């Protein structure tokens, strides 16, 4: 181990990474360029090295427990808000173009697609939040939520151009998406926060 | 800012061309199966500015998300972001499928087309947009 440590310290010294002088931790040997061999613990202690490696790993690995809680909370909120906003509050507006929607019975047959769609949406939105702001935080994730809502708003505008929707529906969808994703982002950011790097 | 603008323009041009190819050419027959769900062609053309604004908003938001949280990772980071957002959008598309009588194949083909679209948009944005170098202290 010593030759490796010595050469490493020698290289470090040549790069100016460690200080000069004799502090009793190492020995001076004749080097062609008068390098000082200083056995520094930070370079040589394997246990310390592993600890550093471990820390680096935990910084990049997600906290899955918090992620799962954030995902479930996001799903619950997205589904509940969607029901209240789009199904209840906008019911009248939607009925103005009833030809565009499935009948009650047909909707019941496709309800699983609605649930599964929300699960997929919540999962990948949570993942986007965690990748976007690894440290979490309600404000930053709410900002991402607003940006994601803008993507949905853009898609809604295109839908408005090709489907016979009313402007009331378009405005309702855009406002709904902005509120829905901003709050969902804030919830995710608040749950997946702070010491997320301490656990794997 | 210059690279942001360049990434925006390049992605916008691609998105527009791809949107035309996918929806106007490749999926034309699938759309024709449900004519009562769509506006007549002349009406669509009179509302075409909404398509222009809508696509611009999508690209702007995408580049903003990339620039504020994923920049520095290059093309791979852009593609990852595109895939992430598109799969979330597939979830949204499934929600629409549950409430609107679209044919199932329209959702499947639309999702595949959307995934290809966002992968390429991500690659374009990732290749063009580079974060500003950090200033020396």
Short mmCIF file of C-alpha atoms in Angstrom, two decimals, chain B residues 83-133:
data_model
loop_
_atom_site.label_atom_id
_atom_site.label_comp_id
_atom_site.label_asym_id
_atom_site.label_seq_id
_atom_site.Cartn_x
_atom_site.Cartn_y
_atom_site.Cartn_z
CA UNK B 83 -39.08 10.53 -22.67
CA UNK B 84 -40.07 11.51 -19.12
CA UNK B 85 -42.46 14.21 -20.25
CA UNK B 86 -43.91 12.16 -23.09
CA UNK B 87 -44.71 9.18 -20.87
CA UNK B 88 -46.47 11.58 -18.48
CA UNK B 89 -48.34 12.90 -21.55
CA UNK B 90 -49.30 9.33 -22.50
CA UNK B 91 -50.98 9.13 -19.09
CA UNK B 92 -52.89 12.29 -19.94
CA UNK B 93 -53.78 10.82 -23.36
CA UNK B 94 -55.21 7.74 -21.65
CA UNK B 95 -57.36 10.05 -19.56
CA UNK B 96 -58.73 11.61 -22.75
CA UNK B 97 -59.31 8.14 -24.18
CA UNK B 98 -61.46 7.31 -21.16
CA UNK B 99 -63.77 10.30 -21.71
CA UNK B 100 -63.72 10.72 -25.50
CA UNK B 101 -64.69 7.99 -27.99
CA UNK B 102 -61.33 7.88 -29.78
CA UNK B 103 -60.35 4.63 -31.49
CA UNK B 104 -57.76 2.79 -29.41
CA UNK B 105 -55.28 2.68 -32.29
CA UNK B 106 -55.29 6.48 -32.45
CA UNK B 107 -54.04 6.57 -28.85
CA UNK B 108 -51.42 3.89 -29.56
CA UNK B 109 -50.12 5.44 -32.80
CA UNK B 110 -50.35 8.93 -31.34
CA UNK B 111 -48.33 7.86 -28.31
CA UNK B 112 -45.65 6.18 -30.41
CA UNK B 113 -45.48 9.25 -32.63
CA UNK B 114 -45.37 11.49 -29.56
CA UNK B 115 -42.52 9.48 -28.07
CA UNK B 116 -40.47 9.73 -31.26
CA UNK B 117 -41.27 13.43 -31.41
CA UNK B 118 -40.15 14.17 -27.86
CA UNK B 119 -36.99 12.05 -28.14
CA UNK B 120 -35.93 14.07 -31.18
CA UNK B 121 -36.99 17.37 -29.62
CA UNK B 122 -34.96 16.45 -26.52
CA UNK B 123 -31.93 15.55 -28.64
CA UNK B 124 -32.17 18.82 -30.58
CA UNK B 125 -32.49 20.94 -27.44
CA UNK B 126 -29.75 18.99 -25.65
CA UNK B 127 -27.38 19.38 -28.59
CA UNK B 128 -27.95 23.09 -29.06
CA UNK B 129 -28.55 24.51 -25.59
CA UNK B 130 -25.46 24.75 -23.40
CA UNK B 131 -25.47 26.40 -19.99
CA UNK B 132 -23.43 29.57 -19.62
CA UNK B 133 -19.96 28.88 -18.14
#
